[in-house]
Amino acid sequence: AGPALARLLPGRRVLAADPPPGGPQGATDGAGARAALFEAVQVVLERLARSAPVLLVVEDVHWADPSTHELLTLLLTRAGSAPVSIVASYRTDDLHRRHPLRGRAAQWARLPGVSRVHLQPLPDADVRVLVHELQPTGLRTADVDRIVARAEGNAFFAEELVAAARRGEGSLTADLADLLLLHLDALDEAARAVVRAVAVAGGRVGHDLLAAVAAAGAVGGTASGGDPGGDPGGAALDAALRTAVDHHVLVASRTPGGPGYAFRHALLAEAVYDDLLPGERVRLHRAFAAALDTGAADGTAAALARHARAAGDTATALAASVRAGDEAMTVGGPAEAATHYETALHLLAGRAPADGVDVVDLVLRAADSAAAAGRLHRALDLLRAELERLRPGAPPGKGALLLHAVAGTALLDDAPVGVVGLVAEALELLPPGPSPLRARLLAVRGRAHAAHRREQEALRWTREALDMARELGVPDVLADATTTFARLTQHPAPAEAERTLRTALAEARAAGDAAVELRSAHQLGSLLYETGRLAQAQRAYADAAARAVELRRPWAPYGLDGRAMAAHVAVVRGEWDEALRLLDASSESPPPLARATLDAVALAVAAGRGQVAALGSLPALRPWWERDGLIAVLCGYAAIDLHGEAGDVGAVLAVHDEVVGLLAQLWGGSGFAARTRLGALVLGLLIAAGARVGARERRAWRGRADALLDAG
């Protein structure tokens, strides 16, 4: 610093040296040298500011020595005498209660012209942008979502997590883990023991549960009430927690079990957990499981299942996982419920059926929750796997239940499954006579025939389902069959069909059947759309999507479809910005199928605006065409427009043929309504391009045009 300042201040003596040892004279010389250096820095800044305003940035002041703090005090005190601005940054996480900067920062904040700005974590959307800047390609959407969630708005954490993902690693990088674990070095052993226990708890724990685990002796040196040889008042535990909080490792927070503690950063919890020895982990997990299982402290079934599984207690983990799935569905968490049910199924694999666990019922619950979470293909995989496991010789009732579930899910998933055959097989397994399951199977049979445009057969089975549902008083089947009946009769009598659908919607809501309610709401939007009442249709679709959110299943069948169709109708009405608003899921975490559906609708806006570069998103969407015909249709419309915009007639014809061929297989015939629009789009582009080519190409295209007209 001395030579640099000397160059900036010619003719002025600059002293920059440590205070010499010795008596009072040495101390005086040292103080004088420091004062001269501070004065020189001030003069340098003022001279620089004569030619242009100056910004001085001092990073990481929490690591600065006392002399730097004194220099900043001088500069901030004299701020305003020249056009010099000063920014001093520090991390509050590193300011423990006795850190020297705490008092300094409070002193600086009281100076005239000085303000303290608390920087909030980066919003998720900005972290997502940062991730894509760091790694433009190669990361799956699920990987990006995981990085955004784990980074918690910290740009440095995001960079390190991207680096780990780039190497195909899901855990923390060694450098980041070491850096995070430095926070523990300032803690005493009792505080470190408590921090390890909170990490095993999952990074967040209620005080009562932590105290119960400490009382059992699982947290060394911090025994609380309940341990006769320990500390009845919990003073040792409180002291350890106070140390961890003062050093910004833990923070006091609200937990599901009441007041408790959490890691200031979740990644630190991961680092601490990964650093535990295997024996430490098992011992702590076993202590948490015992405290929860015995009722020593309140907690969720999900927490008990996790701790019991990690402790090797399979029986307790199995029962708790099933209970956790039930609890998650009760509070509207279908994705979490599906995870818990599948965990239970995994624990059952290769073992004799546990007492009180009905495997078929568990599979049905897992599939229902997966479907409600928008993961239809996963639901279908679970059901078909269990059906194959049971065949042959399955109890008739269990087989019929599974066949009904497979058929109903396949209808929602556009899966190439012979639904009519599955229903017929299930009906043969049932004893003669009316029953709620028979009524449900008849309703699915009617829907299956309707999906294949066999209206007479569909009406026959739907009427039979309606009669049986009325006879037995099964409201959900009545609402479901009524919805199908209204759709089948809407063309000759749209007004009557609309009244019927509104009745079915009210009946489904009264019956508490979310799946049927959403289907009825969506079908009402479809009727309004197909009869040209676009504004009403858009509202009806949007209402269906909003109701799905209220029911906490926004990605469920017909809830997601309602959102996509509300945006699609907005596109048709020319409200492109409104469509993009409806499709914006940047603050959400949709499952892959839902994201693909929303992206397919957004392509229509890109096509309308002539954004040919949007064709680059087609390869990522193409694999979903076989899973959902709606995605294929929407992508087909947009791709035809965009290839036409680029003047590529060959690509236009190829997209048309691919979509039509795929949908004919998927929907069991080529007479679907979307074919009319696909053909009309191609005809328009052929006509426009025909004016620019020779007679031979026009003659070749004439044959294609005639075929398109015939198909339409």
XYZ file of C-alpha atoms in Angstrom:
712
model
C 0.000 0.000 0.000
C 2.829 2.409 0.849
C 4.497 2.545 -2.614
C 1.135 2.781 -4.343
C 0.053 5.707 -2.211
C 3.457 7.360 -2.702
C 2.938 7.296 -6.471
C -0.493 8.887 -6.076
C 0.796 11.498 -3.576
C 4.180 12.708 -4.883
C 6.197 14.712 -2.409
C 4.237 13.397 0.594
C 5.692 10.938 3.080
C 3.582 7.828 3.568
C 4.146 5.546 6.555
C 2.756 2.019 6.416
C 4.367 -0.240 8.930
C 3.489 -2.292 11.957
C 3.918 -0.443 15.254
C 7.475 -1.040 16.508
C 7.892 -2.917 19.728
C 8.998 -1.140 22.817
C 7.681 1.356 25.269
C 5.370 4.336 24.946
C 7.449 5.917 22.235
C 7.012 2.828 20.001
C 3.265 2.828 20.561
C 3.124 6.506 19.721
C 5.101 5.963 16.513
C 2.777 3.092 15.531
C -0.345 5.190 16.128
C 1.175 8.014 14.146
C 2.011 5.740 11.240
C -1.541 4.383 11.187
C -3.022 7.891 11.339
C -0.775 9.020 8.479
C -1.816 6.039 6.394
C -5.520 6.700 7.032
C -5.042 10.349 6.118
C -3.237 9.367 2.925
C -6.100 7.083 1.847
C -8.575 9.894 2.436
C -6.475 12.325 0.369
C -6.106 9.796 -2.475
C -9.865 9.354 -2.716
C -10.470 13.104 -2.690
C -7.897 13.685 -5.445
C -9.346 10.896 -7.584
C -12.787 12.432 -7.126
C -11.653 15.713 -8.668
C -11.792 14.169 -12.148
C -14.775 11.809 -11.700
C -17.012 10.444 -8.925
C -15.403 7.549 -7.028
C -16.963 4.340 -5.748
C -14.942 2.448 -3.135
C -16.100 -1.124 -2.499
C -14.806 -3.056 0.501
C -15.852 -6.713 0.397
C -16.194 -9.194 3.274
C -15.763 -6.694 6.108
C -16.653 -9.468 8.582
C -13.125 -10.813 7.968
C -11.425 -7.413 8.303
C -8.977 -6.579 11.092
C -9.508 -3.760 13.628
C -7.318 -1.344 11.656
C -9.549 -1.718 8.598
C -12.593 -1.067 10.803
C -10.933 2.131 12.042
C -10.109 3.231 8.490
C -13.739 2.690 7.430
C -14.927 4.661 10.454
C -12.749 7.599 9.372
C -13.891 7.449 5.734
C -17.565 7.144 6.623
C -17.314 9.970 9.149
C -15.864 12.299 6.503
C -18.221 11.145 3.726
C -19.787 14.019 1.819
C -16.665 16.191 1.614
C -16.028 14.870 -1.919
C -18.001 12.853 -4.506
C -16.873 9.557 -2.990
C -19.333 6.738 -2.304
C -18.420 3.777 -0.139
C -20.007 0.330 -0.129
C -18.884 -2.061 2.603
C -20.346 -5.568 2.421
C -20.434 -8.221 5.112
C -22.270 -11.464 5.828
C -24.551 -11.314 8.818
C -24.332 -15.106 9.098
C -20.729 -14.694 10.248
C -21.458 -12.092 12.946
C -21.804 -13.988 16.191
C -22.967 -12.110 19.276
C -19.455 -11.007 20.312
C -18.103 -10.305 16.820
C -16.338 -6.899 16.808
C -18.138 -5.799 13.650
C -21.564 -5.928 15.327
C -20.889 -2.783 17.361
C -19.017 -1.084 14.521
C -21.852 -1.654 12.044
C -24.379 -0.237 14.489
C -22.124 2.802 14.983
C -21.731 3.346 11.229
C -25.474 3.094 10.625
C -26.002 6.132 12.896
C -23.647 8.362 10.898
C -25.197 11.035 8.623
C -25.443 9.900 5.018
C -24.897 6.235 5.893
C -27.640 3.655 5.397
C -27.694 -0.081 5.990
C -29.244 -2.236 3.248
C -30.214 -5.798 4.127
C -29.959 -7.870 0.955
C -32.671 -10.512 0.679
C -31.900 -13.895 -0.929
C -32.227 -13.991 -4.706
C -35.778 -14.877 -5.803
C -36.142 -18.374 -7.245
C -36.717 -16.965 -10.728
C -33.373 -15.135 -10.599
C -31.551 -18.208 -9.298
C -33.051 -20.140 -12.205
C -31.668 -17.520 -14.637
C -28.253 -17.787 -12.952
C -28.286 -21.593 -13.260
C -29.066 -21.383 -16.970
C -26.276 -18.816 -17.433
C -23.806 -21.114 -15.682
C -24.984 -24.246 -17.526
C -27.074 -23.378 -20.616
C -27.547 -27.027 -21.666
C -27.337 -30.497 -20.209
C -29.356 -30.021 -17.023
C -32.786 -31.571 -16.776
C -35.665 -29.459 -15.515
C -35.782 -31.568 -12.351
C -32.063 -30.894 -11.756
C -32.569 -27.146 -12.144
C -35.540 -27.215 -9.764
C -33.475 -29.107 -7.193
C -30.588 -26.634 -7.436
C -32.946 -23.674 -7.069
C -34.539 -25.206 -3.970
C -31.224 -26.127 -2.324
C -29.451 -22.831 -3.072
C -32.053 -20.873 -1.073
C -31.286 -17.678 -2.961
C -27.508 -17.823 -2.366
C -25.633 -17.223 -5.623
C -22.434 -18.901 -4.396
C -24.328 -22.022 -3.351
C -26.022 -22.083 -6.757
C -22.640 -21.973 -8.519
C -21.266 -24.834 -6.425
C -24.388 -26.957 -6.938
C -24.244 -26.398 -10.689
C -20.597 -27.485 -10.623
C -21.596 -30.679 -8.807
C -24.456 -31.334 -11.235
C -22.103 -30.759 -14.173
C -20.029 -33.675 -12.885
C -23.116 -35.798 -12.370
C -22.944 -35.521 -8.574
C -26.002 -34.942 -6.439
C -24.112 -34.222 -3.227
C -22.186 -31.125 -2.216
C -18.762 -30.452 -3.658
C -15.928 -31.148 -1.234
C -14.901 -27.487 -1.273
C -18.399 -26.265 -0.456
C -18.852 -28.881 2.280
C -15.525 -27.891 3.873
C -16.433 -24.213 3.696
C -19.806 -24.826 5.301
C -18.359 -26.993 8.062
C -16.036 -24.131 9.070
C -19.087 -22.682 10.846
C -18.834 -25.511 13.371
C -15.217 -24.781 14.306
C -16.224 -21.869 16.538
C -18.668 -24.035 18.549
C -17.903 -26.006 21.680
C -18.491 -29.770 21.718
C -21.929 -29.521 23.349
C -23.134 -27.097 20.677
C -21.714 -29.296 17.910
C -23.565 -32.300 19.347
C -26.843 -30.384 19.267
C -26.174 -29.205 15.703
C -25.585 -32.807 14.609
C -28.878 -33.851 16.202
C -30.766 -31.088 14.376
C -29.144 -32.233 11.114
C -30.386 -35.781 11.709
C -33.836 -34.374 12.472
C -33.896 -33.050 8.921
C -32.502 -29.567 9.452
C -35.538 -28.388 11.461
C -36.820 -29.696 14.800
C -39.251 -28.736 17.547
C -37.784 -27.946 20.940
C -39.812 -30.620 22.741
C -38.656 -33.358 20.364
C -35.027 -32.253 20.616
C -35.308 -32.130 24.411
C -36.783 -35.648 24.482
C -33.881 -36.966 22.394
C -31.395 -35.142 24.651
C -33.104 -36.566 27.748
C -32.606 -40.066 26.354
C -28.882 -39.412 26.329
C -28.510 -39.415 22.546
C -27.036 -35.877 22.470
C -23.820 -36.014 24.449
C -23.367 -33.448 27.184
C -26.781 -31.808 26.773
C -29.168 -33.937 28.860
C -32.512 -32.315 29.544
C -35.486 -33.075 31.736
C -36.249 -36.771 32.051
C -32.675 -37.961 32.594
C -32.269 -38.545 36.361
C -28.535 -38.031 36.127
C -28.760 -35.091 33.802
C -29.978 -31.546 33.941
C -33.635 -31.359 35.087
C -34.034 -27.786 33.893
C -32.522 -28.320 30.459
C -29.915 -25.620 31.092
C -27.175 -27.550 29.304
C -29.327 -27.986 26.216
C -30.343 -24.328 26.285
C -26.709 -23.243 26.617
C -25.667 -25.382 23.647
C -28.532 -24.047 21.570
C -27.704 -20.471 22.557
C -24.126 -20.967 21.344
C -25.324 -22.409 18.004
C -27.818 -19.555 17.540
C -25.321 -16.841 18.494
C -22.896 -18.185 15.893
C -25.633 -18.163 13.242
C -25.564 -21.893 12.682
C -29.127 -22.363 13.949
C -32.063 -19.975 14.149
C -35.132 -20.096 16.338
C -38.156 -20.902 14.174
C -41.670 -22.282 14.156
C -41.993 -25.970 13.343
C -45.046 -28.255 12.966
C -44.376 -29.313 16.573
C -44.292 -25.740 17.914
C -41.299 -23.514 18.715
C -38.025 -25.032 17.609
C -34.821 -24.587 15.669
C -33.606 -24.796 12.092
C -30.339 -24.417 10.231
C -29.809 -20.950 8.869
C -28.898 -22.630 5.568
C -30.244 -26.025 4.541
C -26.993 -26.834 2.741
C -25.159 -26.599 6.062
C -27.560 -29.222 7.414
C -26.644 -31.454 4.457
C -22.935 -30.946 5.083
C -23.246 -31.744 8.796
C -25.351 -34.840 8.109
C -22.936 -36.120 5.465
C -20.054 -35.595 7.895
C -21.578 -37.873 10.551
C -20.127 -41.304 11.203
C -22.495 -44.194 10.342
C -22.867 -45.163 13.985
C -23.734 -41.594 14.981
C -26.459 -41.426 12.352
C -28.118 -44.697 13.353
C -27.976 -43.854 17.055
C -29.571 -40.444 16.580
C -32.209 -41.712 14.133
C -33.110 -44.478 16.590
C -33.482 -41.913 19.389
C -35.751 -39.682 17.292
C -37.870 -42.666 16.224
C -38.253 -43.820 19.831
C -39.269 -40.340 21.007
C -41.907 -40.068 18.289
C -43.182 -43.637 18.549
C -43.597 -43.548 22.333
C -45.294 -40.156 22.304
C -42.513 -38.503 24.299
C -42.859 -35.644 21.809
C -45.337 -34.766 19.102
C -44.345 -35.271 15.483
C -45.628 -36.333 12.095
C -45.931 -39.864 10.803
C -43.604 -38.848 7.974
C -40.864 -37.961 10.469
C -41.337 -41.246 12.329
C -41.176 -43.190 9.055
C -37.959 -41.469 8.001
C -36.191 -42.006 11.313
C -37.371 -45.613 11.668
C -36.241 -46.421 8.119
C -32.795 -44.900 8.723
C -32.537 -46.789 12.003
C -33.372 -50.105 10.317
C -36.772 -50.547 12.027
C -38.718 -51.735 8.965
C -41.979 -52.625 10.733
C -42.325 -49.194 12.329
C -41.259 -47.469 9.096
C -43.870 -49.387 7.069
C -46.811 -48.522 9.312
C -45.688 -44.911 9.640
C -45.219 -44.511 5.861
C -48.804 -45.610 5.189
C -50.053 -43.248 7.900
C -47.917 -40.439 6.470
C -49.453 -40.962 3.028
C -52.940 -40.754 4.495
C -52.052 -37.576 6.373
C -50.590 -35.971 3.244
C -53.726 -36.693 1.204
C -55.892 -35.293 3.989
C -54.088 -31.942 3.872
C -53.910 -31.844 0.062
C -50.383 -33.045 -0.650
C -50.801 -35.748 -3.304
C -47.166 -35.694 -4.446
C -45.930 -36.207 -0.886
C -48.580 -38.886 -0.327
C -47.445 -40.791 -3.416
C -43.860 -40.741 -2.137
C -44.903 -42.132 1.252
C -47.093 -44.873 -0.248
C -44.349 -45.915 -2.649
C -41.887 -46.016 0.244
C -44.253 -48.412 1.999
C -44.473 -50.557 -1.135
C -40.690 -50.596 -1.354
C -40.452 -51.727 2.279
C -42.904 -54.531 1.501
C -40.962 -55.761 -1.523
C -39.609 -59.271 -1.001
C -41.262 -59.609 2.395
C -44.336 -61.468 3.578
C -47.402 -59.185 3.712
C -47.446 -57.332 7.007
C -50.371 -57.600 9.368
C -52.997 -54.980 8.627
C -51.458 -53.973 5.272
C -53.564 -54.660 2.185
C -51.116 -54.509 -0.712
C -53.772 -53.930 -3.390
C -55.339 -51.142 -1.350
C -51.882 -49.602 -0.864
C -51.209 -49.717 -4.612
C -54.582 -48.094 -5.297
C -53.793 -45.303 -2.833
C -50.351 -44.784 -4.372
C -51.791 -44.636 -7.889
C -54.612 -42.288 -6.881
C -52.193 -39.864 -5.212
C -49.766 -40.032 -8.159
C -52.604 -39.228 -10.566
C -53.764 -36.352 -8.363
C -50.188 -35.013 -8.462
C -50.225 -35.057 -12.278
C -48.038 -38.158 -12.675
C -50.493 -40.304 -14.607
C -47.877 -42.498 -16.255
C -46.461 -43.371 -12.824
C -49.940 -44.218 -11.549
C -50.541 -46.496 -14.525
C -47.174 -48.212 -14.092
C -47.934 -48.979 -10.438
C -51.365 -50.401 -11.235
C -50.258 -52.535 -14.165
C -47.322 -53.946 -12.212
C -49.602 -55.007 -9.369
C -52.142 -56.435 -11.815
C -49.459 -58.582 -13.421
C -48.278 -59.709 -10.001
C -51.768 -60.866 -9.026
C -52.611 -62.666 -12.267
C -53.636 -65.443 -12.357
C -55.572 -66.614 -9.341
C -56.175 -63.212 -7.770
C -59.230 -62.818 -5.519
C -62.020 -61.661 -7.867
C -62.762 -58.517 -5.889
C -59.126 -57.386 -5.840
C -58.682 -58.114 -9.529
C -61.814 -56.147 -10.438
C -60.654 -53.179 -8.365
C -57.287 -53.118 -10.112
C -58.807 -53.537 -13.582
C -61.175 -50.628 -12.894
C -58.275 -48.446 -11.750
C -56.116 -49.359 -14.762
C -58.971 -48.645 -17.191
C -59.877 -45.305 -15.608
C -56.266 -44.119 -15.439
C -55.554 -45.217 -19.013
C -58.473 -43.085 -20.228
C -56.928 -40.050 -18.544
C -53.413 -40.811 -19.785
C -54.206 -41.513 -23.448
C -52.430 -44.808 -22.839
C -52.634 -47.451 -25.584
C -54.506 -49.889 -23.342
C -57.602 -51.831 -24.379
C -59.892 -50.150 -21.849
C -63.100 -51.775 -23.091
C -61.514 -55.213 -22.776
C -60.233 -54.457 -19.276
C -63.699 -53.371 -18.146
C -65.311 -56.467 -19.647
C -62.794 -58.661 -17.796
C -63.503 -56.864 -14.533
C -67.284 -57.214 -14.919
C -66.891 -60.974 -15.367
C -65.077 -61.191 -12.037
C -67.952 -59.579 -10.131
C -70.877 -61.548 -8.730
C -74.225 -60.913 -10.490
C -76.379 -58.023 -9.403
C -75.969 -54.296 -8.799
C -73.001 -53.046 -6.780
C -71.096 -49.747 -6.485
C -68.060 -51.261 -8.228
C -70.215 -52.554 -11.100
C -71.744 -49.077 -11.477
C -68.248 -47.540 -11.621
C -67.131 -50.048 -14.231
C -70.193 -49.322 -16.364
C -69.454 -45.594 -16.168
C -65.860 -46.185 -17.320
C -67.152 -48.444 -20.100
C -69.372 -45.631 -21.338
C -66.472 -43.173 -21.284
C -64.250 -45.622 -23.155
C -66.795 -46.039 -25.986
C -67.267 -42.257 -26.090
C -63.498 -41.777 -26.423
C -63.580 -44.024 -29.516
C -66.607 -42.126 -30.892
C -68.964 -45.106 -30.595
C -71.842 -42.968 -29.408
C -74.598 -45.590 -29.341
C -72.566 -48.029 -27.267
C -71.437 -45.169 -25.025
C -75.023 -44.044 -24.427
C -76.134 -47.600 -23.644
C -73.525 -48.196 -20.922
C -73.750 -44.671 -19.539
C -77.525 -44.978 -19.093
C -77.026 -48.318 -17.345
C -74.457 -46.721 -15.023
C -76.851 -43.844 -14.288
C -79.710 -46.206 -13.432
C -77.554 -48.317 -11.118
C -76.035 -45.255 -9.434
C -79.523 -43.890 -8.702
C -80.698 -47.264 -7.437
C -77.729 -47.685 -5.080
C -77.325 -44.031 -4.147
C -73.725 -43.640 -5.335
C -73.339 -39.867 -5.902
C -69.841 -39.876 -7.413
C -70.832 -42.395 -10.104
C -74.033 -40.460 -10.748
C -72.074 -37.236 -11.317
C -69.469 -38.972 -13.485
C -72.016 -40.738 -15.705
C -74.108 -37.566 -15.946
C -71.071 -35.703 -17.250
C -70.493 -38.345 -19.931
C -74.179 -38.311 -20.886
C -74.167 -34.526 -21.255
C -71.145 -34.651 -23.550
C -72.769 -37.359 -25.684
C -76.001 -35.375 -26.133
C -74.569 -31.864 -26.466
C -74.725 -31.587 -30.257
C -78.463 -32.063 -30.741
C -79.294 -30.196 -27.506
C -76.463 -27.964 -26.268
C -78.611 -25.962 -23.856
C -79.895 -29.122 -22.169
C -76.362 -30.534 -22.066
C -75.107 -27.378 -20.366
C -77.812 -27.634 -17.684
C -76.960 -31.292 -17.173
C -73.248 -30.537 -16.809
C -73.893 -27.798 -14.262
C -76.032 -30.258 -12.296
C -73.317 -32.904 -12.457
C -70.761 -30.337 -11.294
C -72.873 -29.458 -8.256
C -73.488 -33.140 -7.459
C -69.787 -33.979 -7.670
C -68.887 -31.124 -5.339
C -71.568 -32.174 -2.879
C -70.298 -35.763 -3.006
C -66.756 -34.584 -2.285
C -65.329 -36.327 -5.344
C -62.558 -34.002 -6.532
C -61.720 -36.015 -9.660
C -65.312 -36.046 -10.956
C -65.837 -32.399 -10.009
C -62.810 -31.300 -12.039
C -63.884 -33.448 -14.980
C -67.382 -31.907 -14.950
C -65.949 -28.371 -14.758
C -63.577 -29.055 -17.640
C -66.316 -30.605 -19.792
C -68.474 -27.530 -19.207
C -65.652 -25.380 -20.578
C -65.344 -27.707 -23.588
C -69.058 -27.450 -24.364
C -68.934 -23.648 -24.218
C -65.804 -23.590 -26.394
C -67.254 -25.894 -29.023
C -70.446 -23.829 -29.237
C -68.448 -20.655 -29.873
C -68.926 -18.902 -26.518
C -65.240 -18.220 -26.117
C -65.262 -15.703 -23.257
C -67.517 -17.980 -21.184
C -65.385 -20.996 -22.085
C -62.210 -19.241 -20.986
C -63.799 -18.378 -17.626
C -65.087 -21.943 -17.173
C -61.679 -23.459 -17.913
C -59.988 -20.959 -15.611
C -62.512 -21.776 -12.876
C -61.666 -25.476 -13.244
C -57.968 -24.694 -12.869
C -58.607 -22.435 -9.862
C -60.736 -25.126 -8.231
C -57.892 -27.619 -8.711
C -55.597 -25.229 -6.859
C -58.166 -24.912 -4.051
C -58.267 -28.700 -3.831
C -54.436 -28.673 -3.698
C -54.103 -30.760 -6.826
C -53.192 -28.179 -9.504
C -51.527 -30.760 -11.765
C -54.288 -33.348 -11.537
C -56.182 -34.408 -14.689
C -58.670 -31.741 -15.788
C -57.142 -29.200 -13.368
C -54.020 -28.921 -15.518
C -56.151 -29.307 -18.654
C -58.351 -26.440 -17.477
C -55.336 -24.147 -17.144
C -53.935 -25.180 -20.527
C -57.283 -24.763 -22.268
C -57.960 -21.398 -20.627
C -54.657 -20.227 -22.123
C -55.472 -21.861 -25.457
C -58.814 -20.047 -25.666
C -57.000 -16.809 -24.766
C -54.727 -17.452 -27.763
C -57.748 -18.026 -29.999
C -59.269 -14.764 -28.744
C -56.045 -12.879 -29.481
C -55.193 -12.298 -25.814
C -51.615 -13.509 -26.167
C -50.160 -11.739 -23.131
C -52.976 -13.129 -20.972
C -52.242 -16.599 -22.337
C -48.576 -16.315 -21.350
C -49.601 -15.089 -17.895
C -51.769 -18.158 -17.409
C -48.942 -20.410 -18.584
C -46.211 -18.862 -16.444
C -45.062 -21.539 -13.975
C -41.685 -19.974 -13.132
C -42.586 -19.788 -9.430
C -44.021 -23.323 -9.373
C -42.629 -26.824 -9.737
C -44.905 -28.659 -12.168
C -44.238 -32.319 -12.920
C -42.666 -32.973 -16.343
C -45.962 -33.796 -18.121
C -47.593 -30.619 -16.814
C -44.624 -28.492 -17.852
C -44.698 -30.022 -21.338
C -48.436 -29.277 -21.620
C -47.986 -25.613 -20.676
C -44.973 -25.244 -22.988
C -46.986 -26.728 -25.874
C -49.679 -24.060 -25.474
C -47.018 -21.343 -25.276
C -45.756 -22.472 -28.689
C -48.992 -21.152 -30.188
C -48.098 -17.615 -29.093
C -44.601 -18.017 -30.560
C -46.155 -19.223 -33.816
C -48.570 -16.311 -33.928
C -45.683 -13.909 -33.468
C -43.584 -15.603 -36.136
C -40.812 -16.596 -33.722
C -39.261 -19.344 -35.849
C -36.546 -19.920 -33.232
C -39.241 -21.511 -31.043
C -38.918 -24.628 -33.241
C -35.858 -25.362 -31.103
C -38.128 -26.373 -28.223
C -39.842 -29.130 -30.239
C -37.255 -31.890 -29.619
C -37.825 -31.625 -25.858
C -41.606 -31.788 -26.316
C -41.657 -34.531 -28.946
C -41.299 -37.478 -26.484
C -44.518 -36.382 -24.763
C -46.683 -36.689 -27.863
C -47.211 -40.407 -27.252
C -48.195 -39.728 -23.631
C -50.771 -37.008 -24.209
C -52.593 -36.371 -27.466
C -53.320 -32.763 -26.467
C -49.583 -32.010 -26.455
C -49.234 -33.561 -29.920
C -52.160 -31.508 -31.269
C -50.939 -28.205 -29.819
C -47.365 -28.782 -30.968
C -48.653 -29.798 -34.401
C -50.622 -26.572 -34.839
C -47.626 -24.420 -33.843
C -44.998 -26.414 -35.747
C -47.001 -26.242 -39.004
C -47.282 -22.465 -38.639
C -43.607 -22.012 -37.759
C -42.288 -24.259 -40.550
C -44.575 -22.378 -42.922
C -43.128 -19.106 -41.663
C -39.675 -20.500 -42.476
C -40.859 -21.546 -45.964
C -40.186 -25.258 -45.366
C -43.164 -27.010 -47.026
C -41.569 -30.433 -46.663
C -41.351 -29.990 -42.894
C -44.976 -28.759 -42.819
C -46.207 -31.929 -44.542
C -43.985 -34.145 -42.376
C -45.343 -32.663 -39.123
C -48.934 -33.033 -40.313
C -48.458 -36.663 -41.269
C -46.608 -37.522 -38.057
C -49.223 -35.949 -35.769
C -52.186 -37.429 -37.642
C -50.614 -40.887 -37.711
C -49.731 -40.806 -34.042
C -53.163 -39.578 -32.934
C -54.912 -42.169 -35.089
C -53.047 -44.853 -33.129
C -53.497 -43.132 -29.797
C -57.202 -42.400 -30.190
C -58.165 -45.478 -32.173
C -59.147 -43.895 -35.496
C -58.484 -40.989 -37.841
C -61.814 -39.196 -37.438
C -60.798 -36.817 -34.657
C -61.835 -33.166 -34.802
C -58.309 -31.737 -34.571
C -57.576 -33.219 -37.989
C -59.759 -30.555 -39.600
C -57.677 -27.711 -38.247
C -54.381 -29.462 -38.959
C -55.465 -29.976 -42.569
C -56.743 -26.418 -42.938
C -53.436 -24.990 -41.706
C -51.515 -27.086 -44.235
C -53.886 -26.094 -47.056
C -53.371 -22.415 -46.297
C -49.614 -22.799 -46.375
C -49.697 -24.832 -49.621
C -51.771 -22.130 -51.289
C -49.395 -19.394 -50.133
C -46.318 -21.353 -51.198
C -47.895 -22.400 -54.522
C -47.583 -18.872 -55.845
C -43.812 -19.094 -55.503
C -43.064 -22.471 -57.142
C -43.282 -24.053 -60.554
C -46.172 -25.963 -62.156
C -44.712 -29.410 -61.372
C -44.606 -28.770 -57.608
C -48.073 -27.240 -57.712
C -49.432 -30.389 -59.397
C -47.777 -32.560 -56.728
C -49.258 -30.450 -53.977
C -52.687 -30.553 -55.608
C -52.917 -34.256 -54.801
C -52.076 -33.599 -51.167
C -54.592 -30.763 -51.065
C -57.383 -33.013 -52.368
C -56.545 -35.627 -49.716
C -56.618 -32.991 -46.983
C -60.004 -31.767 -48.177
C -61.397 -35.291 -48.205
C -60.099 -35.980 -44.684
C -61.552 -32.714 -43.427
